[in-house]
């Protein structure tokens, strides 16, 4: 089979790596890919939202299966277009992906179906949003309705911060149309947990839980990022009672709600949860694999991923087996100095070949590329999150020590990493 993977981050490199091991795969293309995916196949210089270009490429190159990484491509309707052209593609349609691209739609969906989530107001004018915030207990959480590259959520500690966030989003158009409507919601406390559930339209299958470290700096301080590291299972693994409640209070009502509303979701649904004292609550849904979560989940998956993705497309998820490595996995992200703000690119990366060679020999150490590019025979930085270093270990401490030992050996000017990934429960 010829595969096309849409995206160019660590998630896509992990998907390309995992799928390249399938005996039925002949060639992998990645659009746009990075220096890591280039080692596994061929990069295609097309933007993830260039649906016309991607469709033409898939037809010209006889692509048998396309796998979509990022949310923007889903929101651009790539799945609808490929399906209409008779091509096989993994991911939900634009309508089904609304669970990710509209937080207001999702909040209303959750409330309609009695799925636990923070109480919230939704607003179309800044006047109404400001009025709602008056007299409330802080912190409050202000959320842009649409996709805002992970920056559309502000935890406001005091009224002035809430007012500023609302003004930025609604009056100044900081996120364009995505911030024209906002949610203002109650602040929830507890450890966060990333779930991944494959859904084939009728059935769902939960993957092991994972945890993302979203803040830029140690001790969960600093700005929200795309994720500075991940661990699976989470440091505080889900106890059986919480797991039971996740199925009973979240997944089953979700499946019933999708059915009742005629939404056929086929793909990966990734609920972000807060494990509050009252039980698990939904913070958000994503309609795709998480990043960096994928970088700890796929190294733990022992089964061939290809037939699993095909089963989701064919509605046969109940027929596939998923076998998991019981060992924990830890991923440490190496970021450019300044990320998530502005940062330099084009920095030479030292030590990469040695660590990659060790990974290739060992089977439990992985270097996933994100913001990297191959220029004049050298791999250089080209993005905010540059690399993810993942290790499996006999226990959490072992996985953590191995991931950090390898991460420390890869250097570039301004390199930033958190030192406390998997050292304790992460919060947003
Ligand atoms: P979201 O994109 O909705 O997952 O929000 C991004 C991050 O903001 C989450 O991972 C949380 O850390 C934080 N967050 C979102 N909603 C809430 C909430 N209601 N209470 C506390 N933190 C939240
Ligand atoms: N790790 C969070 C995300 O992929 O959105």
Coordinates of C-alpha atoms and ligand atoms in Angstrom, one line a residue:
X1 CA 0.0 0.0 0.0
X2 CA 1.0 3.6 -0.6
X3 CA 0.2 5.8 2.4
X4 CA -0.1 9.6 2.7
X5 CA 0.2 11.2 6.1
X6 CA -1.0 14.8 6.5
X7 CA 1.1 16.9 8.8
X8 CA 4.6 17.6 9.8
X9 CA 5.0 17.3 13.6
X10 CA 6.1 14.7 16.1
X11 CA 2.7 13.0 15.9
X12 CA 3.1 12.5 12.2
X13 CA 6.7 11.2 12.5
X14 CA 5.4 8.7 15.1
X15 CA 2.6 7.7 12.9
X16 CA 4.9 7.3 9.9
X17 CA 7.4 5.3 12.0
X18 CA 4.6 2.9 13.3
X19 CA 3.0 2.5 9.9
X20 CA 6.3 1.9 8.2
X21 CA 6.6 -1.3 10.2
X22 CA 3.4 -2.8 8.7
X23 CA 4.3 -5.5 6.2
X24 CA 1.7 -4.3 3.8
X25 CA 3.1 -0.8 3.4
X26 CA 5.2 -0.1 0.4
X27 CA 5.7 3.7 0.4
X28 CA 4.9 6.5 2.8
X29 CA 4.5 10.1 1.8
X30 CA 4.2 12.8 4.3
X31 CA 2.8 16.3 3.6
X32 CA 4.7 18.4 4.5
X33 CA 6.7 16.1 6.8
X34 CA 10.0 17.0 8.5
X35 CA 13.6 15.7 8.5
X36 CA 12.5 12.6 10.5
X37 CA 9.7 11.5 8.1
X38 CA 12.1 12.1 5.2
X39 CA 14.1 9.1 6.6
X40 CA 11.0 6.8 6.4
X41 CA 9.6 7.9 3.0
X42 CA 9.1 11.0 0.9
X43 CA 8.1 14.4 2.0
X44 CA 5.6 16.3 -0.2
X45 CA 5.8 20.1 -0.1
X46 CA 2.0 20.7 0.2
X47 CA 0.3 22.7 2.9
X48 CA -2.1 20.7 5.2
X49 CA -5.1 22.8 4.2
X50 CA -4.3 22.6 0.5
X51 CA -7.1 20.1 0.0
X52 CA -7.1 20.4 -3.8
X53 CA -3.4 19.8 -4.0
X54 CA -3.4 16.9 -1.6
X55 CA -6.3 15.3 -3.4
X56 CA -4.6 15.6 -6.8
X57 CA -1.4 14.2 -5.3
X58 CA -3.2 11.2 -3.8
X59 CA -4.9 10.4 -7.1
X60 CA -1.7 10.8 -9.2
X61 CA 0.3 8.6 -6.8
X62 CA -2.3 5.9 -6.3
X63 CA -2.5 6.5 -2.5
X64 CA -4.4 3.6 -0.9
X65 CA -4.8 5.3 2.5
X66 CA -4.4 8.8 3.8
X67 CA -4.1 9.5 7.5
X68 CA -4.8 13.0 8.8
X69 CA -2.8 14.4 11.7
X70 CA -3.8 18.0 12.4
X71 CA -7.2 19.6 13.3
X72 CA -7.0 22.3 10.6
X73 CA -7.0 19.8 7.8
X74 CA -10.1 18.1 9.3
X75 CA -11.8 21.5 9.7
X76 CA -10.9 22.3 6.1
X77 CA -13.0 19.3 5.1
X78 CA -10.2 17.1 3.7
X79 CA -12.0 13.9 4.7
X80 CA -15.2 14.9 3.0
X81 CA -13.3 15.7 -0.2
X82 CA -11.3 12.5 -0.3
X83 CA -14.3 10.4 0.5
X84 CA -16.3 12.1 -2.3
X85 CA -13.5 11.2 -4.7
X86 CA -13.7 7.6 -3.6
X87 CA -10.4 7.6 -1.6
X88 CA -9.8 5.9 1.7
X89 CA -8.9 8.4 4.5
X90 CA -8.6 8.1 8.3
X91 CA -10.2 10.9 10.2
X92 CA -13.7 12.4 10.9
X93 CA -15.6 14.5 8.4
X94 CA -15.8 18.2 8.9
X95 CA -19.2 17.9 10.5
X96 CA -18.0 15.2 13.0
X97 CA -14.8 17.1 13.7
X98 CA -17.0 20.0 14.9
X99 CA -16.5 18.4 18.3
X100 CA -13.0 19.9 18.1
X101 CA -13.5 23.0 16.0
X102 CA -16.4 24.5 17.9
X103 CA -16.1 24.6 21.7
X104 CA -19.6 26.2 22.0
X105 CA -21.1 23.4 19.9
X106 CA -19.3 20.8 22.1
X107 CA -20.3 22.5 25.3
X108 CA -24.0 22.4 24.3
X109 CA -23.6 18.8 23.1
X110 CA -22.1 17.8 26.4
X111 CA -24.9 19.5 28.4
X112 CA -27.6 18.1 26.1
X113 CA -26.4 14.6 26.8
X114 CA -25.6 14.9 30.5
X115 CA -21.9 14.4 30.1
X116 CA -19.9 16.0 33.0
X117 CA -18.2 19.3 32.0
X118 CA -17.6 22.7 33.6
X119 CA -20.6 25.0 33.8
X120 CA -20.3 27.7 31.2
X121 CA -21.9 30.7 29.5
X122 CA -21.6 31.3 25.8
X123 CA -21.5 34.8 24.3
X124 CA -21.7 36.5 21.0
X125 CA -20.9 40.0 22.2
X126 CA -18.2 41.2 24.5
X127 CA -20.7 43.3 26.5
X128 CA -22.6 40.2 27.5
X129 CA -19.4 38.3 28.3
X130 CA -18.1 41.2 30.5
X131 CA -21.5 41.3 32.3
X132 CA -21.4 37.6 33.0
X133 CA -18.0 37.8 34.6
X134 CA -19.1 40.4 37.1
X135 CA -19.4 39.1 40.7
X136 CA -18.2 35.6 39.7
X137 CA -15.6 33.6 41.7
X138 CA -12.2 33.5 40.1
X139 CA -10.3 31.9 38.3
X140 CA -12.6 31.8 35.3
X141 CA -11.7 30.2 32.0
X142 CA -12.2 32.2 28.8
X143 CA -12.3 30.1 25.6
X144 CA -12.4 31.2 22.0
X145 CA -15.0 29.1 20.2
X146 CA -12.9 28.1 17.2
X147 CA -9.4 26.7 16.5
X148 CA -6.7 29.0 17.7
X149 CA -3.5 26.8 17.5
X150 CA -3.9 25.8 21.2
X151 CA -3.8 29.5 22.4
X152 CA -7.5 30.2 22.6
X153 CA -7.9 29.3 26.3
X154 CA -7.1 31.8 29.0
X155 CA -7.2 30.9 32.7
X156 CA -8.1 34.3 34.2
X157 CA -7.0 34.6 37.8
X158 CA -8.8 38.0 38.4
X159 CA -11.5 40.2 36.7
X160 CA -8.9 42.3 34.9
X161 CA -7.4 39.3 33.2
X162 CA -10.8 38.0 32.1
X163 CA -11.8 41.4 30.8
X164 CA -8.5 41.6 28.8
X165 CA -9.0 38.1 27.3
X166 CA -12.5 38.9 26.2
X167 CA -11.5 42.2 24.7
X168 CA -8.5 40.6 22.9
X169 CA -10.7 37.8 21.4
X170 CA -14.0 39.5 20.7
X171 CA -13.1 43.2 20.0
X172 CA -9.6 43.0 18.7
X173 CA -10.0 39.8 16.8
X174 CA -6.8 38.2 18.0
X175 CA -7.9 34.8 16.7
X176 CA -10.0 36.1 13.8
X177 CA -13.4 34.5 13.4
X178 CA -12.4 31.8 15.9
X179 CA -12.7 34.3 18.7
X180 CA -15.9 36.0 17.6
X181 CA -17.8 33.9 20.1
X182 CA -16.5 32.8 23.5
X183 CA -17.3 30.5 26.3
X184 CA -16.7 31.6 29.9
X185 CA -16.5 28.7 32.2
X186 CA -16.0 27.6 35.7
X187 CA -12.4 26.6 36.7
X188 CA -12.0 22.9 37.5
X189 CA -9.3 21.5 39.7
X190 CA -7.5 18.2 39.5
X191 CA -5.0 16.3 37.5
X192 CA -5.5 16.3 33.7
X193 CA -5.7 13.2 31.6
X194 CA -5.6 12.6 27.9
X195 CA -7.8 9.8 26.6
X196 CA -7.8 8.4 23.1
X197 CA -10.7 6.5 21.8
X198 CA -10.9 5.1 18.3
X199 CA -14.5 5.3 17.0
X200 CA -15.7 3.5 13.9
X201 CA -19.1 5.1 13.7
X202 CA -20.7 2.6 16.1
X203 CA -18.2 1.2 18.5
X204 CA -15.3 2.8 20.5
X205 CA -12.1 1.4 21.8
X206 CA -10.2 3.3 24.5
X207 CA -6.4 3.4 24.4
X208 CA -4.3 3.5 27.5
X209 CA -4.5 6.9 29.2
X210 CA -1.7 9.5 28.8
X211 CA -0.8 12.8 30.2
X212 CA 0.5 16.0 28.6
X213 CA 2.6 18.7 30.2
X214 CA 1.2 21.8 28.6
X215 CA 3.0 24.6 30.4
X216 CA 6.3 25.9 29.1
X217 CA 8.3 25.7 32.4
X218 CA 8.9 23.4 35.3
X219 CA 6.3 23.2 38.0
X220 CA 3.5 23.8 35.5
X221 CA 4.4 27.5 35.2
X222 CA 4.7 29.7 32.1
X223 CA 2.6 29.9 29.0
X224 CA 0.5 27.1 27.5
X225 CA 2.3 25.3 24.7
X226 CA 1.4 22.5 22.3
X227 CA 2.9 20.2 25.0
X228 CA 6.4 19.9 26.5
X229 CA 6.3 16.2 27.2
X230 CA 4.0 13.3 27.9
X231 CA 3.8 10.1 29.8
X232 CA 1.7 7.0 29.5
X233 CA 0.2 5.7 31.7
X234 CA -0.2 9.0 33.7
X235 CA 1.9 9.4 36.9
X236 CA -1.4 8.9 38.8
X237 CA -2.8 6.1 36.7
X238 CA -6.6 5.9 36.5
X239 CA -8.0 3.7 39.2
X240 CA -10.5 1.1 38.2
X241 CA -13.4 3.1 39.6
X242 CA -12.4 6.2 37.6
X243 CA -12.1 4.1 34.6
X244 CA -15.6 2.7 35.1
X245 CA -16.9 6.2 35.4
X246 CA -15.2 7.3 32.2
X247 CA -17.0 4.6 30.3
X248 CA -20.4 5.0 32.1
X249 CA -20.5 8.8 32.4
X250 CA -18.5 10.0 29.3
X251 CA -18.0 7.4 26.6
X252 CA -21.4 5.7 26.6
X253 CA -23.5 8.9 26.7
X254 CA -21.2 10.3 24.1
X255 CA -21.8 7.4 21.7
X256 CA -25.5 7.6 22.4
X257 CA -25.5 11.4 21.8
X258 CA -23.6 11.0 18.5
X259 CA -26.1 8.4 17.4
X260 CA -29.1 10.4 18.5
X261 CA -27.9 13.5 16.6
X262 CA -26.9 11.6 13.4
X263 CA -23.2 12.4 13.7
X264 CA -21.2 9.6 12.3
X265 CA -17.8 10.0 13.9
X266 CA -15.1 7.7 12.4
X267 CA -11.5 8.4 13.6
X268 CA -9.7 9.1 16.8
X269 CA -11.5 11.1 19.5
X270 CA -9.3 12.5 22.1
X271 CA -11.1 13.8 25.2
X272 CA -9.1 16.0 27.5
X273 CA -10.3 15.3 31.0
X274 CA -10.0 16.9 34.4
X275 CA -10.1 14.3 37.2
X276 CA -12.0 16.4 39.8
X277 CA -12.9 15.4 43.3
X278 CA -16.5 14.9 41.9
X279 CA -15.3 12.6 39.1
X280 CA -13.9 12.9 35.6
X281 CA -15.1 15.9 33.6
X282 CA -14.6 16.8 29.9
X283 CA -12.4 19.9 29.2
X284 CA -12.5 19.5 25.5
X285 CA -12.6 17.0 22.6
X286 CA -10.0 16.7 19.9
X287 CA -10.9 14.9 16.8
X288 CA -7.4 13.5 16.1
X289 CA -4.3 11.9 17.7
X290 CA -2.8 14.1 20.4
X291 CA 0.7 15.6 20.2
X292 CA 2.9 14.7 22.1
X293 CA 0.6 12.0 23.4
X294 CA 1.0 10.0 20.2
X295 CA 4.7 9.9 20.9
X296 CA 4.2 7.9 24.0
X297 CA 1.2 5.8 22.9
X298 CA 2.5 4.4 19.6
X299 CA 5.7 3.1 21.1
X300 CA 3.5 1.2 23.6
X301 CA 1.3 -0.3 20.8
X302 CA 2.5 -3.8 19.9
X303 CA -0.1 -4.5 17.2
X304 CA 0.2 -3.4 13.6
X305 CA -1.6 0.0 13.4
X306 CA -2.6 -0.3 9.7
X307 CA -5.4 -2.9 10.1
X308 CA -6.7 -0.9 13.1
X309 CA -7.0 2.3 11.1
X310 CA -8.7 0.3 8.3
X311 CA -11.1 -1.2 10.8
X312 CA -12.2 2.3 11.9
X313 CA -12.9 3.2 8.2
X314 CA -14.7 0.0 7.6
X315 CA -16.8 0.0 10.8
X316 CA -15.2 -3.2 12.0
X317 CA -13.4 -2.0 15.1
X318 CA -14.8 -4.8 17.2
X319 CA -12.9 -7.3 15.1
X320 CA -9.4 -6.0 15.8
X321 CA -7.2 -6.8 18.7
X322 CA -4.9 -4.2 20.3
X323 CA -2.0 -5.4 22.2
X324 CA -0.1 -3.0 24.5
X325 CA 3.3 -3.0 26.0
X326 CA 2.8 -2.8 29.8
X327 CA 6.0 -0.7 30.2
X328 CA 5.5 3.0 30.7
X329 CA 6.7 5.5 28.1
X330 CA 8.0 9.0 28.7
X331 CA 8.5 11.7 26.1
X332 CA 10.6 14.8 26.6
X333 CA 10.2 17.6 24.1
X334 CA 13.2 19.7 23.0
X335 CA 11.9 23.2 22.1
X336 CA 13.5 26.3 20.6
X337 CA 14.4 29.0 23.0
X338 CA 11.5 31.5 23.3
X339 CA 8.8 28.9 22.3
X340 CA 5.7 29.3 22.5
X341 CA 6.6 32.9 21.7
X342 CA 9.0 33.8 18.9
X343 CA 12.2 31.8 18.4
X344 CA 15.1 31.5 16.0
X345 CA 15.2 28.7 13.4
X346 CA 18.0 27.2 11.3
X347 CA 20.1 26.2 14.4
X348 CA 22.4 23.2 13.8
X349 CA 21.4 20.1 16.0
X350 CA 24.3 18.2 17.6
X351 CA 24.3 14.7 18.9
X352 CA 21.2 13.7 16.9
X353 CA 22.8 11.0 14.7
X354 CA 24.3 9.2 17.7
X355 CA 21.0 9.1 19.7
X356 CA 19.1 8.1 16.6
X357 CA 21.5 5.3 15.9
X358 CA 21.2 4.1 19.5
X359 CA 17.4 4.2 19.2
X360 CA 17.6 2.2 16.0
X361 CA 19.6 -0.5 17.8
X362 CA 17.6 -0.6 21.0
X363 CA 13.9 -0.8 20.2
X364 CA 12.9 1.2 23.3
X365 CA 14.4 4.6 22.5
X366 CA 12.9 6.9 19.9
X367 CA 13.6 10.3 18.5
X368 CA 10.6 11.8 16.8
X369 CA 11.2 15.0 14.7
X370 CA 8.8 17.9 14.8
X371 CA 10.4 21.3 13.8
X372 CA 13.3 20.0 11.8
X373 CA 14.5 20.4 8.3
X374 CA 17.3 18.9 6.2
X375 CA 19.5 21.7 4.7
X376 CA 22.9 21.2 3.0
X377 CA 23.4 17.7 4.5
X378 CA 22.6 18.8 8.0
X379 CA 19.5 18.6 10.2
X380 CA 18.5 22.1 11.5
X381 CA 15.7 23.5 13.7
X382 CA 12.7 24.9 11.8
X383 CA 9.9 25.1 14.5
X384 CA 9.0 25.7 18.1
X385 CA 8.9 22.1 19.2
X386 CA 11.9 20.6 17.5
X387 CA 12.2 17.0 18.7
X388 CA 10.6 14.5 21.0
X389 CA 12.7 11.9 22.8
X390 CA 10.7 8.9 24.0
X391 CA 11.9 6.0 26.1
X392 CA 10.2 2.9 27.4
X393 CA 11.4 1.7 30.8
X394 CA 10.8 -1.1 33.3
X395 CA 9.1 1.4 35.5
X396 CA 8.3 5.1 35.3
X397 CA 11.6 6.2 37.0
X398 CA 13.5 4.0 34.5
X399 CA 11.6 5.4 31.5
X400 CA 12.1 8.9 32.7
X401 CA 15.8 8.5 33.4
X402 CA 16.4 6.9 29.9
X403 CA 14.4 9.6 28.1
X404 CA 16.3 12.4 29.9
X405 CA 19.7 10.8 29.4
X406 CA 19.1 10.7 25.7
X407 CA 17.5 14.1 25.5
X408 CA 20.4 15.7 27.2
X409 CA 22.8 14.5 24.5
X410 CA 21.0 16.3 21.7
X411 CA 21.9 20.0 21.7
X412 CA 21.2 23.2 19.8
X413 CA 21.5 26.9 20.5
X414 CA 18.8 28.0 22.9
X415 CA 17.4 24.5 23.5
X416 CA 14.7 24.4 26.1
X417 CA 13.3 21.4 27.9
X418 CA 11.3 20.8 31.1
X419 CA 13.1 18.9 33.7
X420 CA 10.0 17.6 35.5
X421 CA 8.2 15.6 32.8
X422 CA 6.7 12.5 34.5
X423 CA 8.0 13.5 37.8
X424 CA 4.6 14.4 39.2
X425 CA 1.0 15.0 38.0
X426 CA 0.9 17.7 35.3
X427 CA -1.7 20.4 35.3
X428 CA -2.5 22.7 32.4
Ligands
LIG1 P1 -8.6 23.0 26.3 O1 -8.1 23.5 25.0 O2 -10.1 23.3 26.4 O3 -8.3 21.7 26.7 O4 -7.9 24.0 27.3 C1 -6.5 24.0 27.4 C2 -6.1 23.9 28.8 O5 -6.7 24.9 29.6 C3 -6.5 22.6 29.5 O6 -5.6 21.6 29.2 C4 -6.5 23.0 30.9 O7 -5.3 22.9 31.5 C5 -7.0 24.4 30.9 N1 -8.5 24.4 31.1 C6 -9.4 24.4 30.1 N2 -10.6 24.4 30.7 C7 -10.5 24.5 32.0 C8 -11.4 24.5 33.1 N3 -12.7 24.6 33.0 N4 -10.8 24.5 34.4 C9 -9.5 24.5 34.5 N5 -8.6 24.5 33.5 C10 -9.1 24.5 32.3
LIG2 N1 -1.5 17.4 23.5 C1 -2.6 18.2 23.2 C2 -3.1 18.2 21.8 O1 -2.7 17.5 21.0 O2 -4.0 19.0 21.5

